[in-house]
Structures are given as structure tokens and as C-alpha cells.
Coordinates of C-alpha atoms in Angstrom, one line a residue:
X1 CA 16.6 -26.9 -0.9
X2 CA 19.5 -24.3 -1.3
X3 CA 19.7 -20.6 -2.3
X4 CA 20.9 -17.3 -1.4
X5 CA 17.9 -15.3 -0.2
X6 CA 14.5 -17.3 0.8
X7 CA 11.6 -15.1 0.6
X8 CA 8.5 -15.4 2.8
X9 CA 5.7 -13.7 1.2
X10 CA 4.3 -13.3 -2.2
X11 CA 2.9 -10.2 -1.8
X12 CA 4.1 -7.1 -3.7
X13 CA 7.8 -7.2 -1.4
X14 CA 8.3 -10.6 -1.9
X15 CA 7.6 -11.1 -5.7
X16 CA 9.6 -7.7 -6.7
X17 CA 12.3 -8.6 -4.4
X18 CA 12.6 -11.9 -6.5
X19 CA 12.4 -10.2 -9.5
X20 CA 15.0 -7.8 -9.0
X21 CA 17.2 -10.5 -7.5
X22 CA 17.3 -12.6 -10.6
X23 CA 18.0 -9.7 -12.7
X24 CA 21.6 -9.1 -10.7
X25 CA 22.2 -12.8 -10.4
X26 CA 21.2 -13.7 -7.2
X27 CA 19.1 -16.9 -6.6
X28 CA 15.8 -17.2 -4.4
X29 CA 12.7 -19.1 -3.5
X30 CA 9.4 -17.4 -2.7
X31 CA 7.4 -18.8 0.1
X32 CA 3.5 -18.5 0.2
X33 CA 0.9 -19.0 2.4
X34 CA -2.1 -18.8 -0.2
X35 CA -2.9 -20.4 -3.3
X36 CA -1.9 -18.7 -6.5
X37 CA -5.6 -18.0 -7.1
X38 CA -6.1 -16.5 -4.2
X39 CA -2.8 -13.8 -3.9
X40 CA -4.0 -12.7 -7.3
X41 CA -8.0 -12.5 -6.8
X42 CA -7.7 -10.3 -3.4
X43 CA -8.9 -7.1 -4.3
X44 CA -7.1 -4.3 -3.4
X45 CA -6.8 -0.5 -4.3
X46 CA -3.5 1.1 -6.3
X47 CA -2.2 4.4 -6.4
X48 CA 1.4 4.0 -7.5
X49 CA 3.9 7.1 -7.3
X50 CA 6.1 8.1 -9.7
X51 CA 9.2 6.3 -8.4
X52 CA 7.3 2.9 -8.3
X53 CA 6.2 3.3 -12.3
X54 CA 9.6 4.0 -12.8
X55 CA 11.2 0.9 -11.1
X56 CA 8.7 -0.9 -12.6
X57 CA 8.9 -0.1 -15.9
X58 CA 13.0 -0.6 -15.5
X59 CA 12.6 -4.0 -14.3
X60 CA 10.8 -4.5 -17.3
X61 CA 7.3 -5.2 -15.2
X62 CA 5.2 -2.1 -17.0
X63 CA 3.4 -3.5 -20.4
X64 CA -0.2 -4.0 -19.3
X65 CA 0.3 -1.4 -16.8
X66 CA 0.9 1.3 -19.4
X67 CA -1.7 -0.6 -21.4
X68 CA -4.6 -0.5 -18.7
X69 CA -3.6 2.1 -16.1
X70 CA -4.8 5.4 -15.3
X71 CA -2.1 8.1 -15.8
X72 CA -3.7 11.4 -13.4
X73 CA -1.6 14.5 -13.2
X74 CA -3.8 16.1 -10.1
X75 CA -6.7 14.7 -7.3
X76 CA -9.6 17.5 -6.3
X77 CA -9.8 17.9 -2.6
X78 CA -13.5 18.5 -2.3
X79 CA -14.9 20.1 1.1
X80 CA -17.7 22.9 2.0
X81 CA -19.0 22.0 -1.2
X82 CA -16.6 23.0 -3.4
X83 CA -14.0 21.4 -5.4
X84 CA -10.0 22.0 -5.4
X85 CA -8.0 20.6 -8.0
X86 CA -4.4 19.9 -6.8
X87 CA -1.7 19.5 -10.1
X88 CA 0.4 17.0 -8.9
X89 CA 2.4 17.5 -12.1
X90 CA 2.3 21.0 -12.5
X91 CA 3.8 21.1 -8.7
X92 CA 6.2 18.6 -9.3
X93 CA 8.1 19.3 -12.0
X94 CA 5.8 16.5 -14.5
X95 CA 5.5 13.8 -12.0
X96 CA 2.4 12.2 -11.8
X97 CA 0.2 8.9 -10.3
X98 CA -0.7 5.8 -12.2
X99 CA -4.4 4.3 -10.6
X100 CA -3.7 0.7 -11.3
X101 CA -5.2 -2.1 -8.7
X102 CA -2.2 -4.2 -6.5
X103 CA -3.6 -7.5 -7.2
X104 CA -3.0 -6.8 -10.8
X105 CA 0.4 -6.1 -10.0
X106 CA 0.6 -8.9 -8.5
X107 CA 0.1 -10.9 -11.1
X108 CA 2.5 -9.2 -13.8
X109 CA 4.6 -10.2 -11.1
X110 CA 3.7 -13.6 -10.5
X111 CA 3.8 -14.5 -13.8
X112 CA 6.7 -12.8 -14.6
X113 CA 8.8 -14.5 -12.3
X114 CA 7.0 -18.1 -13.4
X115 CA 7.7 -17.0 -17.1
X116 CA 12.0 -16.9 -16.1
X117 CA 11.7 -20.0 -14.1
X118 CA 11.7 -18.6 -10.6
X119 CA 10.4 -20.4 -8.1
X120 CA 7.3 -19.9 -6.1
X121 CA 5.5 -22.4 -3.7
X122 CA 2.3 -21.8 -2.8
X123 CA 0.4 -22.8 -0.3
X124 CA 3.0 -23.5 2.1
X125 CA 2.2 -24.6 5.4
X126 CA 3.2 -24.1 9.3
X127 CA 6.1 -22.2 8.5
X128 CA 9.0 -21.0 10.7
X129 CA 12.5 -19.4 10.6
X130 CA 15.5 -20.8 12.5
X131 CA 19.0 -19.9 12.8
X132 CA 18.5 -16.0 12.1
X133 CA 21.7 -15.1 13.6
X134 CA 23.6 -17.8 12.3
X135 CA 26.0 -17.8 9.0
X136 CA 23.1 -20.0 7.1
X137 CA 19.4 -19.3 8.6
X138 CA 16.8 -21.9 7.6
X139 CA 12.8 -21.9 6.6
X140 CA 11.1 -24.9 7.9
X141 CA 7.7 -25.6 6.1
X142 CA 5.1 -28.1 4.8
X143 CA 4.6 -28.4 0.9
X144 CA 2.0 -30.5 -0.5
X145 CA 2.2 -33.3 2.6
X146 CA 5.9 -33.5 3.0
X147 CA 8.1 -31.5 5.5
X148 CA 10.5 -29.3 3.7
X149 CA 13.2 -26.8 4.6
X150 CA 15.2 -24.0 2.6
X151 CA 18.9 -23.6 3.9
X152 CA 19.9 -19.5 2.7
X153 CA 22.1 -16.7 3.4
X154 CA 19.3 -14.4 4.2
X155 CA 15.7 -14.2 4.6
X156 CA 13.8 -11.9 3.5
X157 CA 10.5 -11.5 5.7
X158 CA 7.8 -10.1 3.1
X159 CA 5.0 -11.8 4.3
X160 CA 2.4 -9.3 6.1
X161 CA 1.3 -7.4 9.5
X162 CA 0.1 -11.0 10.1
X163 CA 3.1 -13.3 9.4
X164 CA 5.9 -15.0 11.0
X165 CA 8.8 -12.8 10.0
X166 CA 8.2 -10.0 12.6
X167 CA 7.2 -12.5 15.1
X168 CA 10.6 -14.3 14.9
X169 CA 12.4 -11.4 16.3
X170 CA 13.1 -11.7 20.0
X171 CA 10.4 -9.0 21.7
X172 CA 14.0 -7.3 23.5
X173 CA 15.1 -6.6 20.5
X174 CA 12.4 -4.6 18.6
X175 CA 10.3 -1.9 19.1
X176 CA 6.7 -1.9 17.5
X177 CA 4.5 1.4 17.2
X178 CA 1.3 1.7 16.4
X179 CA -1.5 4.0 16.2
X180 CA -5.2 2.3 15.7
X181 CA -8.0 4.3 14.0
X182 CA -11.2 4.7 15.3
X183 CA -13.0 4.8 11.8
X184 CA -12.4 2.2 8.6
X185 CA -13.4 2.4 5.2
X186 CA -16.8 1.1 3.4
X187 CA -15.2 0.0 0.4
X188 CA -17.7 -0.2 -3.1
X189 CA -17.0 -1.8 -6.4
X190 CA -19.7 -0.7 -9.2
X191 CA -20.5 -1.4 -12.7
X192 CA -20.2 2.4 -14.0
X193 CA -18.5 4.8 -16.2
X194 CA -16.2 6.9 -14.3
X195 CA -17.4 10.1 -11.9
X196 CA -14.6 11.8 -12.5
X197 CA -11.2 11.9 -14.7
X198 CA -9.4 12.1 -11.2
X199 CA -9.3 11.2 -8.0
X200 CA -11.6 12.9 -5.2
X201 CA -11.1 13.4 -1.6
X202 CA -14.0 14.4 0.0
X203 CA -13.9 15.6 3.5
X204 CA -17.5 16.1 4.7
X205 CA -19.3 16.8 8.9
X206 CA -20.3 13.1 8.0
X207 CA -17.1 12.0 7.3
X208 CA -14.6 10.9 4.5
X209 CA -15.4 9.7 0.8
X210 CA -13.2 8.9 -2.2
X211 CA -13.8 8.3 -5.6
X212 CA -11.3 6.4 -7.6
X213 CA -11.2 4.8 -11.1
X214 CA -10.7 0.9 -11.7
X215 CA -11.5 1.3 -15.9
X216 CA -13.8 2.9 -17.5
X217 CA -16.6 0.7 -16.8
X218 CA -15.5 -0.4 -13.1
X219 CA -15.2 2.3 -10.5
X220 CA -13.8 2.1 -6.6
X221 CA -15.2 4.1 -3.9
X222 CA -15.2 4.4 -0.3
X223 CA -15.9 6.3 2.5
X224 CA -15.5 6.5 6.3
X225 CA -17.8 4.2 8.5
X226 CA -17.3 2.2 11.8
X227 CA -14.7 -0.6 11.6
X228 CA -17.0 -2.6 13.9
X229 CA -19.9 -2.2 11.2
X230 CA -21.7 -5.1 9.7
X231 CA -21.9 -4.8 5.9
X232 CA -25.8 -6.4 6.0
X233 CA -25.8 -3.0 7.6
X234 CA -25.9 -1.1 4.2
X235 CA -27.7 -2.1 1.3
X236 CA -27.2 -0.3 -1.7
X237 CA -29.6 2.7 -1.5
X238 CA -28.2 3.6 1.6
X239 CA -24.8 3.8 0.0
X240 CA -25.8 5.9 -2.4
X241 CA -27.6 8.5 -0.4
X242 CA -24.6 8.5 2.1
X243 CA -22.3 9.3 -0.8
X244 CA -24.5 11.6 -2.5
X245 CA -24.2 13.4 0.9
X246 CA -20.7 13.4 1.0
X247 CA -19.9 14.4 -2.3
X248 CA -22.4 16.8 -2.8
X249 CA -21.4 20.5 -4.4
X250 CA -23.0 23.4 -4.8
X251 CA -23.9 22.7 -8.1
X252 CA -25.3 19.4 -8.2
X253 CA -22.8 17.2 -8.7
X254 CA -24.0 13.4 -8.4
X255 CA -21.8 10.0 -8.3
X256 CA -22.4 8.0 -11.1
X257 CA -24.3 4.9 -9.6
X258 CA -24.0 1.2 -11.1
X259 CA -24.7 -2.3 -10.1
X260 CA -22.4 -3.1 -6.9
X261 CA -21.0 -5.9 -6.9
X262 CA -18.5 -6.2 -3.9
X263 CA -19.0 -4.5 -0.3
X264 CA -16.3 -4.4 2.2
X265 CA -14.7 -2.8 5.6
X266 CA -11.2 -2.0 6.2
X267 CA -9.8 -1.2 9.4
X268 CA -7.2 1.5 9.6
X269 CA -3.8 1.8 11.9
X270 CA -0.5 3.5 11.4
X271 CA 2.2 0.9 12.1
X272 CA 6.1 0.8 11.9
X273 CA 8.6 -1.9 13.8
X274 CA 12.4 -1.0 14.7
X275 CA 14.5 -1.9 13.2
X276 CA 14.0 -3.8 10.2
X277 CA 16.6 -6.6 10.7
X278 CA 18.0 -9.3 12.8
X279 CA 20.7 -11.4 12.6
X280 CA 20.3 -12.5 8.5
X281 CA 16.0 -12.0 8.0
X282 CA 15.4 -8.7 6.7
X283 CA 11.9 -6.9 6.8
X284 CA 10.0 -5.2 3.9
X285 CA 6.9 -4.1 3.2
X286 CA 3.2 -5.0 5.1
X287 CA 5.8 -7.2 7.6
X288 CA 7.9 -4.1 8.7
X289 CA 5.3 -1.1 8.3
X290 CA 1.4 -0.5 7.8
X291 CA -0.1 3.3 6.6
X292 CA -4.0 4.3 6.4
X293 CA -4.5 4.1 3.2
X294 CA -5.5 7.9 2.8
X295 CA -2.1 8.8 1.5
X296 CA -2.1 5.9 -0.9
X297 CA 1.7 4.7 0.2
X298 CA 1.0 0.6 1.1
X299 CA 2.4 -0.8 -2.4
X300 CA 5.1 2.0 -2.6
X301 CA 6.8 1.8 0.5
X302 CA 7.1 -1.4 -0.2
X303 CA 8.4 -1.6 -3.4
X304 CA 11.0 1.1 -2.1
X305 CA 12.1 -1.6 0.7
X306 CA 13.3 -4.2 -1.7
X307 CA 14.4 -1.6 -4.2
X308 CA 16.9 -0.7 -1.5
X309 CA 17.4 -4.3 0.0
X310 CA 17.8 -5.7 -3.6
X311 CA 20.4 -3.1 -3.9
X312 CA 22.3 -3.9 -1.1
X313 CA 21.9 -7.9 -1.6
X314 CA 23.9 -6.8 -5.3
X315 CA 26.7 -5.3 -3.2
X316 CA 26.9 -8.1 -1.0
X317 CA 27.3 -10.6 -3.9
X318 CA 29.2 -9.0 -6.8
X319 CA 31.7 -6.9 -4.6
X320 CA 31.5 -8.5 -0.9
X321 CA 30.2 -5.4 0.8
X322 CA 28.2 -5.4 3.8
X323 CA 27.8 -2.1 4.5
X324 CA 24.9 -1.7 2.6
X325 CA 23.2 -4.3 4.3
X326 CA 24.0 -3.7 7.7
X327 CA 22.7 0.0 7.2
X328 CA 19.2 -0.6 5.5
X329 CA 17.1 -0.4 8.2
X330 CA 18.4 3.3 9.1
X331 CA 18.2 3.9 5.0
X332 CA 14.4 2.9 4.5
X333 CA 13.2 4.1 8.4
X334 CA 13.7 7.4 6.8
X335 CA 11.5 7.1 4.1
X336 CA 8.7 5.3 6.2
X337 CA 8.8 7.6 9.0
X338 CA 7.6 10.3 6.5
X339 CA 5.6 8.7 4.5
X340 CA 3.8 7.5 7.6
X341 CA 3.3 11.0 9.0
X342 CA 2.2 11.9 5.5
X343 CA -0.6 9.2 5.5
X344 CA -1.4 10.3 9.3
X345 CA -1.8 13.9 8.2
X346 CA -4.0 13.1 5.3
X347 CA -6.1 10.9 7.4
X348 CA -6.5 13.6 10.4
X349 CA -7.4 16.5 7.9
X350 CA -9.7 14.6 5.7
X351 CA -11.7 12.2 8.3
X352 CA -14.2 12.7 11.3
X353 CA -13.7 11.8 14.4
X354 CA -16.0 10.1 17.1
X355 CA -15.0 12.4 19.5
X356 CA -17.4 14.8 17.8
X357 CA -14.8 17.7 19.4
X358 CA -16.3 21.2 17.5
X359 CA -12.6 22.6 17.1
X360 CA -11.3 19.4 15.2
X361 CA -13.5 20.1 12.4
X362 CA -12.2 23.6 12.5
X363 CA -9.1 22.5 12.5
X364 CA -9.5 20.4 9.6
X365 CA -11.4 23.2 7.3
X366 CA -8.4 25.7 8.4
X367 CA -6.0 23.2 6.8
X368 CA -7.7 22.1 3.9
X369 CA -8.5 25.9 2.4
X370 CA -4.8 26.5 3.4
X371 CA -3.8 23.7 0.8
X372 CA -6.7 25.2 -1.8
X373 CA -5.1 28.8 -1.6
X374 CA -1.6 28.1 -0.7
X375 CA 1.0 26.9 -3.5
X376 CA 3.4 26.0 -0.9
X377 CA 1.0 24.1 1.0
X378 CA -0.6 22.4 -2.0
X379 CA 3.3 21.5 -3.2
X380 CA 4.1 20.3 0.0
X381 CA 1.0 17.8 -0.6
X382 CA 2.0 17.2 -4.1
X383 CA 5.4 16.4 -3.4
X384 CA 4.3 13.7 -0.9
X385 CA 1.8 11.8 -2.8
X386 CA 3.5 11.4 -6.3
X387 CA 6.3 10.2 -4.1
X388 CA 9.4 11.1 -2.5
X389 CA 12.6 10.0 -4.2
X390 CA 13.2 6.5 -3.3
X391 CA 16.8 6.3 -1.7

């Protein structure tokens, strides 16, 4: 096969990237992994800024998302038994957050691109990149028993922490830095109406909770527990007496409780590799950068990436600059550097650590009464999570 920008990964990166492509005239091919069935049945938590809606709903990606979403204009920041409501969009001019799950972004995507003809194969096998600094770079694969290979201009690695992009860049020629969490997230989803019109973050001497909205009769919830934890570990009363603990306020507030129905633990680690490009493969999203999900930037950052890279792909083709290409690893790095120190700081204010150290829990009670009762602290926060501008 032949086009001008194979695509490894049809996660949110890969499937935008593809989208935005075909809408400036540039062909590609998406490479996957996992079956169709399984991309779009992995369930996964969605807090999308501002920006992201926007590009969305310009790419023409944002009916059942405006249909089924949850528009919040603030989150409560709920410690020492008290709640703080943060307006996001009083802070920040009108913007807001839209709660809506990844994998059902994932499959507007999908089947938008399937809908225009673009082409997606799934369940792809052994695959591996050749000839990354050449003038035509090559994916080698295995597709439904036959060997198979995709001759491009470019690559673009959107394929996860986990795939092949990042690991075909020579080790001398990257830098990867990382920062592993000694907590995860317990991870709930329950048959109940919601707890609350907004999101809370609850920062409690047992540790972390959160309570987020999937619809009105499905709610997500989490909070902070051992990575190395078994899930047998916790049946459900235990659950809900450790989030009844967490959440707790002075006057009575309760969680409302439901039939769960999934359990899980996620692990937690700040992650960013320099730079994102070599020779003709390009990096975006889960592939070039991974953020603790406390400041809700996974799906953003990514969709920033190929907002920029798609960009600069258009420039490439329609007026033969490189420029724009040879510069977006400085462009995004920007933009991931802060939104990674933004997810660190939520993480380190809101969470307990095993270290049990007294003055780290002062620490953390200093800064969040500082964000209650200071409106530059709180805008500085707002700012942040609704989304910086994308560049």
C-alpha cells in the first residue's frame, strides 16, 4: 500500500489525526493492534477542555457529544469536611468542561472516519517501522495471515506508552522522563442517579476520592488505593464505607450507592519523551507523553498533538513548507511540560502519601484553603483545567 502519512494507533491521536487529514486533503491509513470491538469497549474516563470541544465540534465530530455530554461550569474541591466550589467559567471568561467518556469518542471517531471511506485495519499484527530517516519510511505488518507493508512520507506514532513508535527511536537519540506514583486509583462504575451536578475532588487523611458523572443513571468514581492491590480485595461494602469516609462533610453528605458493576486499578506516572520526532515518524499522544489522571489532561493533550501536527502536515502539502514540521516537537513540548506539572501539582495537593510524613499533609491543607479563599489561586487552577490555548 501507498499514502502520505501511515498512522499507528487508533486511539484518540491516531483516529483525529486521520480525520483532520482527510479534511485538508491528505491521505492515510490507520494501523491497529486491537479489534474494532475492543478500542471502542475499553472503558475510560473523559474530561474534555474547552479547546478539545471546540476542535471537535469544528471537525464536525460533536453531535452525540452535545447530545449526551455533561456541560459543568465549576468542580467542588472538598477537604476538612467542607466543600469549595471552583467556577471554572466564571474564572475563565465562560469556558467550561464537557464530562463525556474517551471510548465514546472513540467511536464518533471510528465511525466517522469509516463513514468517509478512510481506512482502518484492525488487528494488525507484529508490526515495525523501517526507514525513519529515509525520504519514504515503511510499516511492516501482518493483516488477516498475509504479510503486508505501507510505503509513506511520514508516520505518525499514535499508538500508546506501550507501542512500537517510541521504541523505534535509537535510545542516543531520546530522552525519556518519568516519575512513578506510589498510589493508583480504585476505579467504580454504578447503577445510580448522580451525587452531585459536578465534579468532586476529595482530599481526605485517608487519601483521594472523585466523583464524576457518566449519565444520569451511570456514575464514575474513584479513589486512591495501592497499585499493587488485588480487586478481590474489596467487595462492595467496603467500597462504600471507604467512600463514605472520604467524602464525608459536616452535614451528612452521603454518595449515592448503586449496583456496581465494574471494579478496577489504575496505576499512576508522569511521563514525557524528548523530542517527539525522528527522521519522518512523529509522536502524539499516550506514545510521546503520560499525565496522572488527576488533572484530567490524557485525551487533550493529545488531541492538541495532532491538532498541531495535522497543521503542519497541511503546510507541508498545500505550500511545501517544512518549517512547521521540523519545529513541532519544540511547539507541543511547551504545552505538555505544563500541563504535566499541572497534573503533578493536582496529584501532590489532593493525594496521600505512603510516607505518612506529618508536614505533607500540612502542606497539602495550606494549599488547598489557599485555592478556596484566593481568586488568584483558584483562577490559576481554573485556567489550567478548562485548558490552556492549544497552539
Amino acid at each position: 500500500m501507498r499514502t502520505q502519512v501511515g498512522i499507528v494507533g487508533a486511539g484518540p491521536a491516531g483516529l483525529l489525526l486521520s480525520h483532520l487529514l482527510a479534511r485538508q486533503g491528505v491521505s492515510s491509513v490507520i494501523l491497529e493492534t486491537r479489534s474494532r470491538d475492543e478500542i471502542e469497549s475499553t472503558i475510560r474516563a473523559g474530561v474534555l477542555e474547552q479547546g478539545t470541544v471546540d476542535l471537535l465540534t469544528e471537525a464536525g465530530l460533536a453531535d452525540r457529544m452535545r447530545r449526551e455530554g455533561h456541560v459543568h461550569h465549576g468542580i467542588e474541591l472538598r477537604f476538612e469536611g467542607q466543600g469549595h466550589r471552583v467556577d471554572l467559567s466564571g474564572l475563565t471568561g465562560g469556558r467550561a468542561i464537557t464530562v463525556y467518556a474517551q471510548h465514546e469518542v472513540i467511536k464518533d471517531l471510528v465511525k466517522a472516519r469509516l463513514d468517509a471511506g478512510g481506512r482502518i485495519l484492525f488487528e494488525a499484527k507484529d508490526v515495525r517501522l523501517s526507514g525513519l530517516d529515509e525520504r519514504t519510511p515503511r510499516i511492516s505488518f501482518l493483516h488477516e495471515g498475509r504479510a503486508q507493508t505501507i510505503d509513506c512520507d511520514f508516520i505518525a506514532g499514535c499508538d500508546g506508552f506501550h507501542g512500537v513508535s517510541r521504541a523505534s527511536i535509537p535510545a542516543a537519540l531520546k530522552v525519556e522522563y518519568e516519575r512513578k506514583y506510589d498510589f493508583g486509583w480504585f476505579g467504580i462504575l454504578v447503577e445510580a442517579p448522580p451525587s452531585s451536578k459536578e465534579l468532586i475532588y476529595a482530599s481526605h487523611d485517608r487519601g483521594f476520592a472523585l466523583v464524576s458523572t457518566r449519565s444520569e443513571t451511570i456514575q464514575r468514581l474513584y479513589f486512591q488505593c495501592d497499585p499493587k492491590d488485588d480487586v478481590a480485595n474489596w467487595p462492595d461494602e467496603r467500597i462504600w464505607e471507604e467512600l463514605d469516609l472520604r467524602l464525608s462533610t459536616e452535614d451528612g453528605w452521603r454518595v449515592k450507592r448503586g449496583r456496581i458493576f465494574q471494579k478496577g486499578i489504575i496505576a499512576m506516572r508522569s511521563f514525557v519523551v524528548e523530542p517527539l520526532q525522528y527522521g519522518r515518524l512523529f509522536l502524539a499522544g499516550d506514545a510521546a507523553h503520560i499525565v496522572p489522571p488527576t488533572g484530567a489532561k490524557g485525551l487533550n493533550l493529545a488531541a492538541a498533538d495532532v491538532k498541531v501536527l495535522a497543521r503542519a502536515f497541511e503546510e507541508h502539502y498545500t505550500r511545501g513548507r517544512s518549517d512547521l514540521l521540523e519545529s513541532y516537537s519544540a511547539t507541543v513540548l511547551k504545552r505538555i511540560w505544563r500541563s504535566e506539572h499541572f497534573s503533578w501539582w493536582m496529584t501532590s495537593m489532593l493525594h496521600r502519601f505512603p510516607d505518612g510524613d506529618p508536614i505533607q499533609r500540612r502542606f497539602q491543607l495550606a494549599e488547598l484553603r489557599n485555592v478556596a479563599a484566593s481568586e488568584a489561586a483558584a483562577r490559576l487552577l481554573a485556567e489550567n483545567y478548562v485548558g490552556l490555548p492549544m497552539a
